[in-house]
C-alpha positions as a LaTeX table, in Angstrom:
\begin{tabular}{lrrr}
\hline
Residue & $x$ (\AA) & $y$ (\AA) & $z$ (\AA) \\
\hline
Met1 & 0.00 & 0.00 & 0.00 \\
Thr2 & 2.78 & 2.42 & 0.84 \\
Met3 & 4.62 & 1.88 & $-2.41$ \\
Gly4 & 1.28 & 2.49 & $-4.13$ \\
Arg5 & 1.41 & 5.99 & $-2.63$ \\
Leu6 & 4.83 & 6.61 & $-4.15$ \\
Pro7 & 3.47 & 8.11 & $-7.41$ \\
Val8 & 1.55 & 10.72 & $-5.40$ \\
Met9 & 4.58 & 11.48 & $-3.22$ \\
Leu10 & 6.72 & 12.06 & $-6.29$ \\
Ala11 & 4.05 & 14.00 & $-8.17$ \\
Asp12 & 3.70 & 16.47 & $-5.29$ \\
Pro13 & 6.02 & 19.48 & $-5.34$ \\
Glu14 & 9.33 & 18.62 & $-3.75$ \\
Pro15 & 9.50 & 19.82 & $-0.13$ \\
Asp16 & 12.23 & 22.32 & 0.76 \\
Gly17 & 14.25 & 19.71 & 2.65 \\
Thr18 & 14.20 & 21.60 & 5.94 \\
Gly19 & 14.57 & 19.28 & 8.91 \\
Leu20 & 15.13 & 16.08 & 6.97 \\
Val21 & 14.21 & 12.98 & 8.97 \\
Pro22 & 16.52 & 9.97 & 8.61 \\
Ala23 & 15.02 & 6.51 & 8.22 \\
Ala24 & 15.60 & 5.65 & 11.90 \\
Gly25 & 13.92 & 8.94 & 12.91 \\
Tyr26 & 10.78 & 7.90 & 11.03 \\
Tyr27 & 10.23 & 5.28 & 13.74 \\
Arg28 & 9.56 & 7.60 & 16.65 \\
Ala29 & 6.72 & 7.34 & 19.12 \\
Asp30 & 4.16 & 9.96 & 18.09 \\
Gln31 & 0.77 & 10.14 & 16.37 \\
Arg32 & 1.84 & 7.63 & 13.70 \\
Phe33 & 1.30 & 4.84 & 16.23 \\
Ser34 & $-1.91$ & 6.20 & 17.73 \\
Ala35 & $-5.06$ & 4.12 & 17.90 \\
Ala36 & $-6.66$ & 6.27 & 15.18 \\
Val37 & $-3.76$ & 5.80 & 12.75 \\
Asn38 & $-3.57$ & 2.07 & 13.48 \\
Thr39 & $-7.32$ & 1.77 & 12.87 \\
Asp40 & $-6.88$ & 3.59 & 9.56 \\
Arg41 & $-4.06$ & 1.18 & 8.58 \\
Ile42 & $-6.27$ & $-1.82$ & 9.29 \\
Gln43 & $-9.26$ & $-0.35$ & 7.45 \\
Ser44 & $-7.10$ & 0.55 & 4.44 \\
Ala45 & $-5.70$ & $-2.97$ & 4.30 \\
Arg46 & $-9.19$ & $-4.45$ & 4.50 \\
Arg47 & $-10.46$ & $-2.17$ & 1.73 \\
Gly48 & $-7.49$ & $-3.08$ & $-0.42$ \\
Ala49 & $-7.99$ & $-6.79$ & 0.15 \\
Ala50 & $-11.73$ & $-6.56$ & $-0.55$ \\
Ala51 & $-11.06$ & $-4.72$ & $-3.82$ \\
Leu52 & $-8.84$ & $-7.55$ & $-5.04$ \\
Pro53 & $-10.71$ & $-10.83$ & $-4.69$ \\
Gly54 & $-8.41$ & $-13.80$ & $-4.97$ \\
Ala55 & $-4.70$ & $-14.43$ & $-4.90$ \\
Ala56 & $-4.23$ & $-13.94$ & $-8.64$ \\
Ala57 & $-5.71$ & $-10.43$ & $-8.54$ \\
Arg58 & $-3.55$ & $-9.52$ & $-5.54$ \\
Ala59 & $-0.44$ & $-10.87$ & $-7.27$ \\
Arg60 & $-1.19$ & $-8.84$ & $-10.42$ \\
Asp61 & $-1.80$ & $-5.70$ & $-8.37$ \\
Phe62 & 1.41 & $-6.23$ & $-6.42$ \\
Arg63 & 3.38 & $-6.78$ & $-9.64$ \\
Arg64 & 1.95 & $-3.57$ & $-11.17$ \\
Ala65 & 2.72 & $-1.57$ & $-8.02$ \\
Arg66 & 6.24 & $-3.00$ & $-7.83$ \\
Glu67 & 6.97 & $-2.22$ & $-11.49$ \\
Ala68 & 5.57 & 1.30 & $-11.20$ \\
Ala69 & 7.55 & 1.93 & $-8.01$ \\
Trp70 & 10.75 & 0.63 & $-9.60$ \\
Thr71 & 10.29 & 2.91 & $-12.61$ \\
Leu72 & 9.69 & 5.92 & $-10.37$ \\
Leu73 & 12.56 & 5.11 & $-8.03$ \\
Thr74 & 15.10 & 4.58 & $-10.78$ \\
Ser75 & 14.09 & 7.76 & $-12.60$ \\
Ala76 & 14.02 & 10.02 & $-9.51$ \\
Pro77 & 16.92 & 12.45 & $-9.32$ \\
Pro78 & 19.58 & 11.88 & $-6.66$ \\
Gly79 & 18.77 & 13.73 & $-3.47$ \\
Arg80 & 15.01 & 13.80 & $-4.16$ \\
Val81 & 13.08 & 14.81 & $-1.03$ \\
Val82 & 9.57 & 13.48 & $-0.35$ \\
Arg83 & 6.96 & 14.08 & 2.32 \\
Thr84 & 5.56 & 11.01 & 4.06 \\
Arg85 & 1.93 & 10.63 & 5.00 \\
His86 & 2.99 & 11.56 & 8.54 \\
Gly87 & 4.46 & 14.86 & 7.34 \\
Asp88 & 8.14 & 13.90 & 7.55 \\
Gln89 & 10.47 & 15.34 & 4.94 \\
Met90 & 12.89 & 12.58 & 3.95 \\
Leu91 & 15.32 & 11.80 & 1.23 \\
Leu92 & 13.63 & 9.29 & $-1.05$ \\
Thr93 & 16.47 & 6.86 & $-0.36$ \\
Glu94 & 15.81 & 7.09 & 3.39 \\
Phe95 & 12.08 & 6.55 & 2.86 \\
Val96 & 12.85 & 3.43 & 0.82 \\
Arg97 & 14.98 & 2.13 & 3.69 \\
Thr98 & 11.87 & 2.32 & 5.92 \\
Arg99 & 10.02 & 0.20 & 3.36 \\
Val100 & 12.81 & $-2.39$ & 3.40 \\
Leu101 & 12.55 & $-2.63$ & 7.19 \\
Glu102 & 8.77 & $-3.04$ & 6.94 \\
Leu103 & 9.03 & $-5.81$ & 4.36 \\
Thr104 & 11.71 & $-7.56$ & 6.37 \\
Val105 & 9.91 & $-7.61$ & 9.72 \\
His106 & 6.48 & $-8.29$ & 8.25 \\
Gly107 & 8.05 & $-11.10$ & 6.23 \\
Leu108 & 9.07 & $-12.60$ & 9.59 \\
Asp109 & 5.46 & $-12.14$ & 10.78 \\
Leu110 & 4.08 & $-13.81$ & 7.66 \\
Ala111 & 6.45 & $-16.77$ & 7.93 \\
Ala112 & 5.48 & $-17.27$ & 11.59 \\
Thr113 & 1.78 & $-17.05$ & 10.74 \\
Leu114 & 2.16 & $-19.61$ & 7.95 \\
Gly115 & 4.32 & $-21.86$ & 10.12 \\
Arg116 & 7.15 & $-21.67$ & 7.59 \\
Pro117 & 10.84 & $-20.90$ & 7.99 \\
Ser118 & 11.54 & $-17.18$ & 7.81 \\
Trp119 & 13.32 & $-15.68$ & 4.85 \\
Met120 & 14.97 & $-12.42$ & 3.94 \\
Thr121 & 17.66 & $-11.37$ & 1.54 \\
Asp122 & 21.09 & $-10.45$ & 2.82 \\
Pro123 & 20.75 & $-6.84$ & 1.55 \\
Ala124 & 17.36 & $-6.46$ & 3.30 \\
Ala125 & 18.83 & $-7.89$ & 6.50 \\
Gln126 & 21.75 & $-5.45$ & 6.30 \\
Val127 & 19.50 & $-2.41$ & 5.78 \\
Thr128 & 17.21 & $-3.49$ & 8.61 \\
Glu129 & 20.05 & $-4.20$ & 11.00 \\
Gln130 & 21.59 & $-0.79$ & 10.26 \\
Leu131 & 18.30 & 0.88 & 11.14 \\
Leu132 & 17.96 & $-1.07$ & 14.37 \\
Leu133 & 21.49 & $-0.60$ & 15.68 \\
Pro134 & 24.64 & 1.35 & 14.92 \\
Ala135 & 27.02 & $-0.98$ & 13.03 \\
Pro136 & 29.52 & $-1.48$ & 15.89 \\
Asp137 & 26.72 & $-2.38$ & 18.32 \\
Ala138 & 25.12 & $-4.78$ & 15.84 \\
Ala139 & 28.43 & $-6.54$ & 15.16 \\
Arg140 & 29.19 & $-6.79$ & 18.87 \\
Leu141 & 25.72 & $-8.09$ & 19.70 \\
Arg142 & 25.82 & $-10.70$ & 16.93 \\
Ala143 & 29.30 & $-11.82$ & 17.94 \\
Glu144 & 28.66 & $-12.01$ & 21.68 \\
Ala145 & 25.17 & $-13.49$ & 21.44 \\
Gly146 & 26.08 & $-15.85$ & 18.62 \\
Trp147 & 23.21 & $-14.56$ & 16.48 \\
Asp148 & 22.96 & $-14.18$ & 12.76 \\
Arg149 & 21.30 & $-11.06$ & 11.34 \\
Arg150 & 17.89 & $-12.75$ & 11.08 \\
Thr151 & 17.94 & $-13.65$ & 14.78 \\
Leu152 & 19.14 & $-10.17$ & 15.76 \\
Ile153 & 16.29 & $-8.58$ & 13.78 \\
Ala154 & 13.71 & $-11.01$ & 15.15 \\
Lys155 & 14.80 & $-10.38$ & 18.75 \\
Leu156 & 15.19 & $-6.60$ & 18.50 \\
Thr157 & 11.75 & $-6.23$ & 16.91 \\
Gly158 & 10.02 & $-8.58$ & 19.35 \\
Arg159 & 9.25 & $-11.25$ & 16.75 \\
Val160 & 11.22 & $-13.69$ & 18.91 \\
Pro161 & 11.37 & $-13.06$ & 22.66 \\
Ala162 & 14.75 & $-12.19$ & 24.12 \\
Thr163 & 15.77 & $-13.91$ & 27.33 \\
Ala164 & 16.34 & $-11.79$ & 30.44 \\
Ala165 & 20.11 & $-12.02$ & 29.91 \\
Glu166 & 19.76 & $-11.07$ & 26.24 \\
Ser167 & 17.48 & $-8.15$ & 27.11 \\
Ser168 & 19.97 & $-6.90$ & 29.67 \\
Phe169 & 22.82 & $-7.14$ & 27.17 \\
Ile170 & 20.76 & $-5.29$ & 24.55 \\
Glu171 & 19.93 & $-2.51$ & 27.00 \\
Asn172 & 23.58 & $-2.19$ & 28.08 \\
Leu173 & 24.56 & $-1.38$ & 24.53 \\
Ala174 & 22.57 & 1.87 & 24.90 \\
Thr175 & 21.14 & 1.31 & 21.46 \\
Arg176 & 18.50 & 3.44 & 19.87 \\
Arg177 & 15.11 & 1.83 & 20.04 \\
Leu178 & 12.79 & 2.30 & 17.13 \\
Ala179 & 9.09 & 2.69 & 17.85 \\
Leu180 & 7.56 & $-0.08$ & 15.80 \\
Gly181 & 3.96 & 0.22 & 16.88 \\
\hline
\end{tabular}
């Protein structure tokens, strides 16, 4: 749904770029995680699903949205600034990083719901890890906990519970914590 809004974002006049929000800053606790906004997300998803009866229709719609987004993204000038639906001014590249994180963590959710092994590409795991932790903290946590990137992402986003010892270690790293709803 978000990538479907990309044509509108890019058709709007480019914001002035004052106060650019980085991808990690997009995930801050404010109105974007309010009950009203969450209700709107759910209702939008339901409307979208109802408008596309059947898996084949959803697959075609996804393919069209993906192709349109790719065309727009690859033709956008470097340094293009966009305004998110929450009012943030972001570099388009930073906004796309938020979409990678969303696909990565919701892919974990989908795999768990389907009872299947989780999957993610190495580049998506790298982008997501970099948003969750500064690189030195991520490397240290993976090394000391014996985790791979997938496990680190699953534990830091609450998809897999962290033990008390793991939680303490995570907190001692003084890492930034993204508000993920």
